[in-house]
Amino acid sequence: MEKKLFQPLSLGPREARNRLIFGSHTTNLARHHLLSEQHGDYYASRAEGGVGSIVLEEHSVHPSDFSYEAALFGYLPATPAALARVSARIRAAGALTLVQLNHNGQQGASDHHQRELWAPSPVPDVATREVPKAMELEDIRAVIAGFALVAQHAVRGECDGVELQVADRSLLRQFLSPLTNQRNDAYGGSLENRLRFLQETIEAVASVLRGSYILGVRLCVDELAPWAGLTPEQGVEIARRLAETGRVHYLTVTMGSILSTHLFPFHASMHVAPGYAVELAAAVKEAVSIPVFAAGRIMDAEQAEAIVASGRADGVEMIRPLIADPNLPRLAEAGQSERVRPCLACNQGCQVRGLLNAALSCNVNPDVLHPWPAAPSSLAGSTTTTTSFPSRSSADRPSALSEAFVVVGAGPAGLEAARTAALRGRRVILFERESEPGGAVALAARAPGRADLRRIIDYLVGECQRLGVELQTGRAVSATWLLEQHPGAVLVATGARAGQGLLPIPGHDLPHVLDVRRILRGERANGAGRRAVVVDETASHGLLSTVELLVNEGWQVEIVTEDWYVGRDLVATHDLPAWLGRVLPHGLVMTPHTSVVRIEPGQVIVRDRFALAERALPADMVVLGVYEQPDQDLYLALKGRLARLRRAGDCVAPRRIEQAIAEGRQAGLWA
């Protein structure tokens, strides 16, 4: 039976080949504020992967909106030609092309154009604290004209239509919401007045499209601020009124406001329930007769199919899963979902809208911007026989490795290297000293809410199994043994080991002092006491999830850091508010700008960096959340003694999954 997800869907005057839409998101790939050749490569690969429709990165409609350094200015005269170059590649691969039109309003930034922000009212954005200018009537007319102009550019660029951003970072949403619209003129007050700006914009855009192009709306239906913002009841009513205009051809339903940006559909991390906004889409679908797309951490085709098949939505918006694997639609439709490289919702390489202006990347996919010609996407129809992993004892070891690519360490770097080399036809033998593969990632997945990390290990192990990689777990190999085997090439991917900190703390070797890895393995300090002091040197997700594990177990935890606040690394991934909400009710004590002087039996001596006075914190257990060190002994023992030797991942330098997998890919191509 054909899956409903892969059935065609009419969007006004056009038809999408399936019900998956690749939503708009920041890539930082623009050149001179126009779509670039890299954009073309990026979107074309998703179209070739089988998605039905693609919404291009937002195009700003007016010079008053310059929200990030690599923003696309849709009003530039060169925009139609840039759009045409990209849309031609998407169209050639069978997908529809839509252009998202937006003005960020109060959620913009003044850093780049050094002028005031525009908004319905002088209500500051909670993120920047900047007070915007209340738009005058001529400002409103200018922005509406800007929406119409960029819609015209989309038509001239041979796109299939446009999408109005009325959700996250949207001036149009800010006019709809009593949370941000405090006007007392024709554009404020009643719902009818607050709708006026959006309705006038829709009319202006529709007059350009003339019914021959798609007009979609990405709509926030619940701002999660019931005391002042849009509630689900208001949101559904707005959706009904927009559909009744006859101008709008589809709605994508989201939730979130200036007070809950961590829940915007492109931001919700692995700690947020998958499909958290689906029921909002279902409520809208009951009220309108146009197609409705569900959004909000929809992570795989099986989940998407269940949503569509149950009638809760007509289609599904995906972003991060299609960054992680552009071939998700094609593989899922072919019944090969197990071969889809999974998104972890880790919010690391894909969250690029900030001061660094880094280009889009992905923790699990090294091919985001530079697809590898021999990547597994080209093997979707492969008939390779699935083989089992031989679990060899030392007596069953291969007698000769001279023709093999030997990988030592089955963490993400070693697994990706083995997979890549096997795809290229190499015989690969993979040794892992632990009883199971996965390295530090498998260990990190044991922490609360972090189980999704296991998905990338399961995927890589499954691919290695399918490709016939020989994995030997529980097998530590020595330099002497390897040299005796005369291997053809060796990759050392032995990961990292616990360190003592940048400056070793006196008392770090006392028996009640443990590191994060030991905690995640289940070790605890002996004794009846339940007071723990966590020394935070890294502000990392791994450490902070360990803190959550301990407070959940009933430990009285105090976390000490030299940073100005606890949880620095959780800010960029939009995890900090939710983490605080989970740990503070357990009585977690956070002690910032404080140094650890020494550890003693039963206590930790600390010093505030400003007050300078020392004090003692009671501690039945101390957890060192300090920087790890590369486990490079094997590599150094082999260096200069093998003709072909390389290392990858944390044994080079302890970093993130992204670097480990990228280096594993490079090593697999080198093998």
XYZ file of C-alpha atoms in Angstrom:
671
model
C 0.000 0.000 0.000
C 1.377 3.392 -1.004
C 2.231 5.639 1.894
C 0.079 8.746 2.040
C 3.159 10.862 2.775
C 4.405 10.194 -0.745
C 1.151 10.903 -2.538
C 0.919 14.165 -4.553
C -0.624 17.232 -2.944
C -2.231 20.200 -4.702
C -1.030 23.570 -3.422
C -3.288 26.034 -5.186
C -2.297 26.160 -8.850
C 0.646 23.727 -8.499
C 1.075 20.113 -7.425
C 3.823 18.841 -5.138
C 5.012 15.310 -5.807
C 4.682 14.450 -2.108
C 3.689 15.958 1.225
C 7.141 16.759 2.596
C 8.221 20.384 2.587
C 11.791 21.498 3.357
C 11.249 24.552 5.527
C 13.095 27.855 5.346
C 16.138 28.337 7.589
C 19.320 30.369 7.827
C 22.342 28.958 5.989
C 24.760 31.930 5.842
C 25.649 30.957 2.277
C 24.680 34.275 0.690
C 27.087 36.250 -1.477
C 26.430 40.003 -1.698
C 23.010 39.340 -0.098
C 21.941 37.089 -2.970
C 21.502 33.349 -3.362
C 24.866 31.801 -4.199
C 26.145 28.808 -6.127
C 26.454 27.035 -2.778
C 22.749 27.629 -2.228
C 22.142 25.955 -5.567
C 24.172 22.891 -4.579
C 22.525 22.734 -1.175
C 18.920 22.959 -2.317
C 19.447 20.831 -5.435
C 20.729 17.949 -3.314
C 17.529 18.071 -1.210
C 15.395 18.152 -4.348
C 17.330 15.192 -5.747
C 16.741 13.432 -2.438
C 13.020 13.435 -3.140
C 11.439 16.200 -1.054
C 8.251 17.594 -2.589
C 8.668 21.332 -1.957
C 11.509 23.590 -0.847
C 11.083 26.947 0.882
C 14.218 28.991 0.265
C 15.969 30.930 2.991
C 14.012 34.034 3.967
C 14.304 37.084 1.718
C 14.047 40.389 3.517
C 11.453 42.661 1.928
C 12.673 46.103 3.036
C 15.997 47.856 3.873
C 14.797 48.471 7.444
C 15.343 44.749 8.075
C 18.993 43.623 8.130
C 18.890 40.863 10.713
C 22.120 38.956 10.165
C 25.295 39.553 8.223
C 24.571 37.116 5.378
C 20.890 38.044 5.046
C 19.233 37.785 1.632
C 17.824 41.084 0.399
C 14.870 40.161 -1.757
C 14.388 43.715 -2.961
C 17.743 43.895 -4.789
C 17.459 44.184 -8.603
C 19.692 41.128 -9.026
C 17.406 38.899 -6.923
C 15.315 37.470 -9.826
C 18.393 36.215 -11.673
C 19.797 34.639 -8.492
C 16.458 32.974 -7.796
C 16.237 31.685 -11.362
C 19.618 29.965 -11.105
C 18.630 28.108 -7.954
C 15.025 27.376 -8.878
C 16.097 25.869 -12.208
C 18.173 23.266 -10.383
C 15.383 22.484 -7.940
C 12.814 22.245 -10.710
C 15.081 19.930 -12.748
C 15.062 17.530 -9.777
C 11.267 17.553 -9.548
C 10.565 19.719 -6.489
C 8.594 22.945 -6.136
C 10.442 26.160 -5.197
C 8.940 28.700 -2.809
C 10.534 31.915 -1.566
C 9.959 32.894 2.035
C 9.230 36.606 2.396
C 9.911 38.186 5.763
C 10.575 41.245 7.832
C 11.998 40.451 11.276
C 10.606 43.560 12.962
C 11.498 43.882 16.645
C 13.344 40.515 16.470
C 15.867 41.910 14.012
C 19.243 43.463 14.743
C 20.554 46.987 14.379
C 24.224 45.976 14.397
C 24.604 45.802 10.635
C 22.664 48.767 9.241
C 22.987 50.990 12.347
C 19.419 52.177 12.274
C 16.322 51.668 14.388
C 14.275 48.486 14.341
C 10.666 48.651 13.173
C 7.772 47.094 15.075
C 4.075 47.650 15.718
C 4.845 49.127 19.163
C 7.940 50.099 21.188
C 8.047 46.707 22.911
C 11.639 45.448 23.254
C 12.589 41.960 22.193
C 13.467 39.950 25.297
C 16.627 38.616 23.620
C 18.234 41.943 22.689
C 16.447 44.402 25.020
C 16.449 46.885 22.143
C 13.424 49.172 21.967
C 12.100 49.420 18.395
C 10.412 52.312 16.663
C 6.614 52.123 16.425
C 5.892 52.039 12.696
C 4.115 55.008 11.178
C 1.505 54.587 8.468
C 4.003 55.347 5.711
C 6.314 52.681 7.161
C 3.523 50.121 7.018
C 2.747 51.026 3.414
C 6.443 50.775 2.494
C 6.787 47.292 3.976
C 3.626 46.050 2.274
C 5.000 47.360 -1.016
C 8.231 45.533 -0.225
C 6.390 42.230 0.169
C 4.744 42.778 -3.224
C 8.070 43.669 -4.861
C 9.829 40.545 -3.630
C 6.857 38.434 -4.678
C 7.312 39.919 -8.146
C 10.979 38.968 -8.013
C 9.957 35.391 -7.157
C 7.723 35.308 -10.224
C 10.491 36.675 -12.425
C 12.866 34.137 -10.857
C 10.655 31.320 -12.151
C 9.738 30.071 -8.684
C 6.466 28.300 -7.924
C 5.315 30.761 -5.298
C 6.055 32.436 -1.997
C 5.574 31.810 1.709
C 4.825 34.613 4.156
C 6.628 34.245 7.473
C 4.013 34.869 10.177
C 5.698 32.764 12.844
C 9.175 33.042 14.361
C 11.037 36.343 13.910
C 8.149 37.908 12.023
C 6.864 41.468 11.878
C 3.578 40.126 10.540
C 3.165 37.956 13.654
C 4.132 40.865 15.890
C 1.218 42.864 14.464
C -1.146 39.932 15.102
C -0.134 39.487 18.733
C -1.414 41.572 21.680
C 1.916 40.663 23.301
C 3.764 42.971 20.905
C 1.011 45.096 19.317
C -0.177 47.818 21.696
C -1.379 50.234 19.026
C -4.633 52.169 19.303
C -5.098 52.935 15.606
C -6.569 50.893 12.728
C -3.722 48.356 13.066
C -4.133 47.599 16.786
C -6.650 46.638 19.426
C -9.289 44.250 18.113
C -8.429 41.077 16.232
C -9.853 42.609 13.074
C -7.473 45.558 13.388
C -4.467 43.415 14.309
C -5.154 41.291 11.226
C -5.232 44.314 8.937
C -1.484 44.498 8.200
C -1.323 40.789 7.323
C -4.477 40.907 5.234
C -3.280 43.945 3.303
C 0.047 42.195 2.724
C -1.711 39.077 1.448
C -3.806 41.165 -0.942
C -0.738 42.990 -2.253
C 1.175 39.753 -2.795
C -1.819 37.964 -4.306
C -2.267 40.794 -6.816
C 1.256 40.019 -8.066
C 0.813 36.242 -8.140
C -2.563 36.513 -9.951
C -3.633 33.030 -8.934
C -0.897 31.395 -11.019
C 1.577 30.893 -8.166
C 1.400 29.424 -4.684
C 0.834 31.715 -1.705
C 1.568 29.960 1.577
C 1.617 31.216 5.155
C 3.788 29.934 7.983
C 1.582 30.783 10.951
C 2.192 30.815 14.693
C -1.024 29.541 16.269
C 0.063 29.604 19.914
C 2.632 32.050 21.331
C 2.788 30.183 24.653
C 2.120 33.464 26.430
C -1.578 33.140 27.336
C -1.605 36.248 29.520
C -1.071 38.492 26.472
C -0.071 36.556 23.351
C -1.870 34.549 20.713
C -3.715 31.585 22.202
C -4.681 28.444 20.259
C -8.272 29.687 20.072
C -7.188 32.992 18.547
C -4.675 31.252 16.298
C -7.233 28.858 14.864
C -9.603 31.764 14.246
C -6.861 33.668 12.420
C -6.137 30.587 10.309
C -9.835 30.284 9.445
C -10.045 33.925 8.372
C -6.911 33.640 6.233
C -8.261 30.548 4.496
C -11.592 32.268 3.845
C -9.871 34.979 1.812
C -9.335 32.452 -0.976
C -5.839 33.887 -1.441
C -3.876 31.475 0.755
C -3.082 28.004 -0.613
C -1.555 26.328 2.461
C -0.729 26.923 6.107
C 2.271 25.624 8.066
C 1.411 25.641 11.767
C 3.967 26.488 14.487
C 4.068 27.650 18.098
C 6.286 30.017 20.074
C 6.855 33.728 20.677
C 9.580 36.155 21.691
C 9.429 34.453 25.093
C 9.883 30.885 23.808
C 12.298 30.981 20.901
C 13.716 27.614 22.004
C 10.475 26.082 20.726
C 10.515 27.509 17.226
C 10.369 24.541 14.843
C 14.010 24.859 13.840
C 15.204 25.169 17.445
C 13.549 22.508 19.589
C 16.282 20.243 20.908
C 16.313 16.533 21.726
C 14.868 17.393 25.141
C 11.590 18.514 23.524
C 9.028 15.870 22.603
C 8.921 15.026 18.870
C 5.919 16.485 17.081
C 5.127 18.816 19.970
C 2.984 21.130 17.787
C 1.114 18.494 15.770
C -2.124 18.849 17.716
C -2.185 22.559 16.843
C -1.994 21.617 13.164
C -4.849 19.161 13.710
C -6.978 21.904 15.266
C -6.299 24.198 12.308
C -7.033 21.437 9.816
C -10.491 20.989 11.325
C -11.186 24.688 10.779
C -9.940 25.209 7.197
C -10.303 23.568 3.797
C -6.789 24.298 2.479
C -3.748 22.046 3.044
C -2.174 22.244 6.485
C 1.439 21.294 7.208
C 2.496 20.189 10.680
C 5.864 21.383 11.995
C 7.921 21.129 15.151
C 10.522 18.394 15.633
C 9.142 15.901 13.144
C 12.201 13.724 12.864
C 11.642 10.849 10.450
C 9.382 9.535 7.702
C 7.604 7.068 9.984
C 6.531 9.843 12.331
C 5.538 12.011 9.355
C 3.515 9.190 7.783
C 1.639 8.597 11.035
C 0.718 12.293 11.225
C -0.538 12.454 7.657
C -2.230 9.035 7.648
C -4.139 9.910 10.836
C -5.527 13.046 9.181
C -3.993 15.463 11.659
C -2.257 17.296 8.790
C -2.090 17.164 5.010
C 1.697 17.362 4.968
C 4.757 17.797 7.134
C 7.533 20.377 7.295
C 11.025 19.046 7.964
C 14.255 21.000 8.248
C 16.975 19.422 10.374
C 16.291 15.796 9.320
C 16.788 16.858 5.689
C 19.981 18.678 6.607
C 21.217 15.469 8.226
C 20.200 13.361 5.222
C 18.791 14.956 2.056
C 17.909 11.466 0.793
C 15.428 10.786 3.581
C 12.357 10.955 1.283
C 13.797 8.716 -1.406
C 15.151 6.143 1.039
C 11.938 6.085 3.077
C 9.744 5.726 0.002
C 11.927 2.800 -1.118
C 11.439 1.083 2.243
C 15.014 1.763 3.385
C 14.400 4.077 6.334
C 17.039 2.277 8.364
C 19.612 3.749 5.967
C 18.639 7.351 6.694
C 21.344 9.229 8.594
C 19.406 10.437 11.657
C 19.120 13.972 12.962
C 19.925 14.183 16.674
C 18.215 17.562 17.283
C 21.501 18.593 18.918
C 21.233 22.166 17.561
C 24.940 22.563 17.022
C 26.148 22.886 13.437
C 22.739 23.946 12.121
C 22.175 26.943 14.423
C 24.234 29.573 12.615
C 22.310 32.797 13.029
C 24.622 34.773 15.278
C 27.721 36.877 15.566
C 30.097 34.234 14.195
C 28.337 34.104 10.805
C 29.459 30.494 10.348
C 28.139 28.565 7.368
C 25.563 25.865 7.971
C 26.907 22.458 8.998
C 25.648 19.314 10.697
C 27.044 17.250 13.538
C 26.247 13.964 11.809
C 26.498 14.827 8.101
C 29.856 15.915 6.658
C 28.244 16.298 3.218
C 25.917 19.217 3.979
C 27.653 21.627 1.600
C 30.033 19.386 -0.325
C 28.251 16.160 -1.287
C 30.565 13.215 -1.767
C 29.947 11.622 -5.192
C 30.142 8.141 -3.703
C 27.951 8.942 -0.730
C 25.322 6.370 0.237
C 22.647 8.394 -1.542
C 23.940 6.883 -4.766
C 23.378 3.425 -3.351
C 19.696 3.748 -2.480
C 18.890 0.942 -4.848
C 21.856 -1.170 -3.845
C 21.312 -4.884 -3.526
C 24.278 -5.352 -1.214
C 23.612 -8.318 1.014
C 23.390 -7.572 4.715
C 26.059 -9.436 6.610
C 26.410 -10.086 10.309
C 29.210 -8.671 12.402
C 31.657 -11.439 13.279
C 32.415 -11.246 16.991
C 35.880 -12.755 16.952
C 37.887 -14.062 19.855
C 41.632 -13.636 19.996
C 42.030 -17.197 18.661
C 39.902 -16.303 15.671
C 41.843 -13.174 14.678
C 42.789 -12.696 10.998
C 46.181 -14.151 10.180
C 47.189 -11.231 7.982
C 46.042 -7.627 7.664
C 48.301 -6.572 4.819
C 45.349 -5.947 2.482
C 43.037 -4.456 5.099
C 42.230 -0.998 6.359
C 42.536 -1.350 10.129
C 40.571 1.031 12.346
C 41.209 1.085 16.082
C 38.299 2.590 17.978
C 34.591 2.309 17.123
C 33.409 5.749 18.161
C 31.832 8.064 15.569
C 35.186 8.787 13.882
C 36.164 5.139 13.565
C 32.703 4.020 12.461
C 32.424 6.719 9.795
C 35.909 5.907 8.511
C 35.068 2.204 8.338
C 31.784 2.885 6.567
C 33.358 5.250 4.035
C 36.239 2.896 3.242
C 33.851 -0.042 2.884
C 31.708 1.965 0.462
C 34.848 2.386 -1.621
C 35.377 -1.378 -1.711
C 38.078 -1.675 0.948
C 38.242 -4.602 3.357
C 37.866 -3.006 6.788
C 38.632 -4.469 10.193
C 37.449 -2.415 13.154
C 38.727 -3.061 16.688
C 36.934 -1.717 19.775
C 38.287 -2.279 23.296
C 34.875 -1.830 24.965
C 32.131 -4.429 24.816
C 30.022 -2.277 22.513
C 30.740 0.383 19.883
C 29.946 4.063 20.222
C 32.705 5.540 22.353
C 31.923 8.726 24.225
C 28.695 9.227 22.297
C 27.234 5.939 23.520
C 28.203 6.941 27.045
C 26.689 10.434 26.727
C 23.426 8.878 25.531
C 22.908 7.441 29.026
C 22.193 10.897 30.470
C 18.607 12.150 30.884
C 17.022 13.243 27.610
C 20.128 12.380 25.591
C 19.099 8.961 24.274
C 18.778 10.363 20.734
C 22.574 10.518 20.590
C 22.499 6.744 20.301
C 20.746 7.032 16.937
C 23.886 8.083 15.055
C 25.835 5.158 16.510
C 23.065 2.709 15.609
C 22.990 4.127 12.069
C 26.750 3.882 11.584
C 26.893 0.376 13.046
C 24.029 -0.692 10.784
C 25.768 0.715 7.712
C 29.034 -0.980 8.635
C 27.161 -4.237 9.114
C 25.470 -3.906 5.729
C 28.799 -3.229 4.057
C 30.606 -6.171 5.609
C 32.939 -4.361 7.979
C 34.543 -6.820 10.407
C 33.980 -5.485 13.918
C 35.748 -7.012 16.901
C 34.470 -5.633 20.211
C 36.097 -6.185 23.594
C 39.426 -6.228 21.815
C 42.257 -3.879 22.791
C 45.143 -4.037 20.346
C 48.734 -3.085 21.064
C 51.268 -1.361 18.854
C 53.457 -4.473 18.972
C 50.679 -6.718 17.694
C 49.686 -4.309 14.938
C 53.245 -3.989 13.696
C 53.541 -7.766 13.539
C 50.490 -7.932 11.236
C 51.919 -5.500 8.641
C 48.544 -3.805 7.976
C 47.982 -1.950 4.717
C 46.746 1.196 6.483
C 45.835 2.037 10.068
C 43.520 4.659 11.476
C 43.773 5.339 15.194
C 40.468 6.627 16.557
C 40.887 5.845 20.230
C 39.061 8.936 21.470
C 39.800 10.869 24.644
C 40.223 10.085 28.303
C 39.357 11.928 31.467
C 41.701 14.749 32.341
C 42.636 16.620 35.507
C 41.689 20.069 34.260
C 43.623 22.908 32.718
C 45.312 23.407 36.073
C 45.103 20.183 38.120
C 43.260 20.801 41.359
C 45.002 19.669 44.540
C 43.090 16.670 45.833
C 41.781 15.603 42.409
C 42.993 12.052 43.079
C 41.082 11.513 46.345
C 38.795 8.454 46.326
C 35.537 10.449 46.449
C 36.498 12.436 43.308
C 35.049 11.075 40.059
C 34.896 12.313 36.494
C 31.861 12.601 34.214
C 32.575 9.332 32.406
C 32.609 7.381 35.653
C 29.325 8.968 36.721
C 27.677 8.031 33.427
C 28.970 4.473 33.805
C 27.096 4.266 37.098
C 29.897 4.815 39.626
C 29.221 6.829 42.777
C 31.335 7.730 45.786
C 31.123 5.331 48.706
C 29.374 6.491 51.854
C 25.931 7.467 53.029
C 26.138 11.172 52.220
C 24.266 12.661 49.246
C 26.014 16.027 48.863
C 27.859 16.514 45.565
C 29.976 19.386 44.286
C 30.422 19.516 40.514
C 33.450 21.407 39.221
C 32.430 22.927 35.887
C 35.346 23.819 33.650
C 33.680 23.081 30.288
C 30.042 24.281 30.478
C 29.361 21.344 28.165
C 26.165 19.451 27.464
C 27.797 16.279 28.769
C 28.588 17.798 32.131
C 25.256 19.553 32.567
C 23.306 16.437 31.642
C 25.340 14.615 34.301
C 24.246 17.244 36.802
C 20.654 16.538 35.782
C 21.236 12.818 36.285
C 22.505 13.387 39.822
C 19.695 15.704 40.927
C 17.186 13.223 39.521
C 18.778 10.580 41.746
C 18.280 12.767 44.806
C 21.777 14.184 45.203
C 22.074 17.691 46.682
C 24.223 19.253 43.975
C 26.157 22.496 43.896
C 27.840 23.349 40.597
C 30.880 25.626 40.764
C 32.180 27.453 37.695
C 34.563 30.294 36.916
C 32.130 31.446 34.207
C 29.757 34.335 34.832
C 26.806 31.948 34.819
C 26.144 28.216 34.647
C 25.134 26.683 31.322
C 27.009 28.792 28.775
C 27.076 26.132 26.045
C 23.336 25.523 26.355
C 22.547 29.041 25.139
C 23.500 28.494 21.498
C 21.504 25.251 21.282
C 18.407 26.822 22.913
C 18.570 24.312 25.780
C 19.269 26.567 28.752
C 15.696 27.630 29.728
C 14.387 24.066 29.617
C 17.426 22.691 31.481
C 16.984 25.238 34.258
C 13.317 24.305 34.461
C 14.262 20.663 34.962
C 17.078 21.025 37.520
C 16.170 24.021 39.692
C 13.094 22.360 41.252
C 15.505 19.721 42.610
C 17.373 22.368 44.585
C 20.440 22.712 42.369
C 22.760 25.423 43.711
C 24.693 27.361 41.060
C 27.864 29.162 42.110
C 29.385 31.231 39.278
C 32.637 33.239 39.052
C 34.182 30.966 41.646
C 37.471 29.028 41.544
C 38.186 25.695 43.212
C 41.264 26.043 45.412
C 41.566 22.425 46.562
C 39.592 19.302 47.309
C 39.736 17.791 50.781
C 37.994 14.788 52.356
C 34.384 15.847 52.864
C 34.697 19.341 51.435
C 35.807 21.572 48.568
C 37.595 24.864 49.246
C 36.524 27.595 46.812
C 37.278 31.276 46.263
C 34.993 33.875 44.708
C 36.946 35.620 41.934
C 35.817 39.042 43.188
C 35.285 38.704 46.943
C 38.503 36.614 47.133
C 37.618 35.104 50.512
C 37.843 31.318 50.731
C 35.015 29.128 52.012
C 34.297 25.413 52.307
C 31.524 23.552 50.510
C 30.492 20.216 52.075
C 30.974 17.362 49.593
C 30.458 13.625 49.952
C 31.301 13.321 46.251
C 33.127 15.630 43.854
C 32.598 15.408 40.100
C 35.275 16.868 37.843
C 33.666 18.337 34.756
C 36.998 19.281 33.221
C 38.524 19.143 29.759
C 39.505 15.706 28.517
C 42.821 14.789 26.931
C 43.472 12.877 23.683
C 44.088 9.161 24.117
C 47.019 9.110 21.702
C 49.423 6.542 23.178
C 48.776 3.995 20.427
C 49.211 6.569 17.684
C 52.481 7.845 19.098
C 53.774 4.288 19.494
C 53.053 3.590 15.822
C 54.179 6.933 14.436
C 57.187 6.579 12.136
C 56.903 2.787 12.129
C 54.022 2.324 9.675
C 54.007 3.568 6.102
C 50.323 4.494 6.208
C 49.100 5.787 9.566
C 46.506 8.377 10.422
C 44.357 9.427 13.371
C 40.926 11.029 13.655
C 38.462 12.316 16.212
C 39.097 12.991 19.870
C 42.496 11.286 19.871
C 43.614 14.248 17.743
C 41.889 16.761 20.025
C 38.673 16.291 22.036
C 35.859 18.091 20.211
C 32.300 17.470 18.990
C 30.662 14.675 17.021
C 30.803 16.921 13.947
C 34.597 16.996 13.844
C 34.889 13.289 14.620
C 32.598 12.259 11.772
C 34.142 14.724 9.333
C 37.633 13.446 10.088
C 36.397 9.867 9.893
C 35.029 10.602 6.437
C 38.372 12.044 5.324
C 40.225 9.031 6.718
C 37.886 6.643 4.927
C 38.574 8.408 1.638
C 42.324 8.239 2.378
C 42.290 4.520 3.204
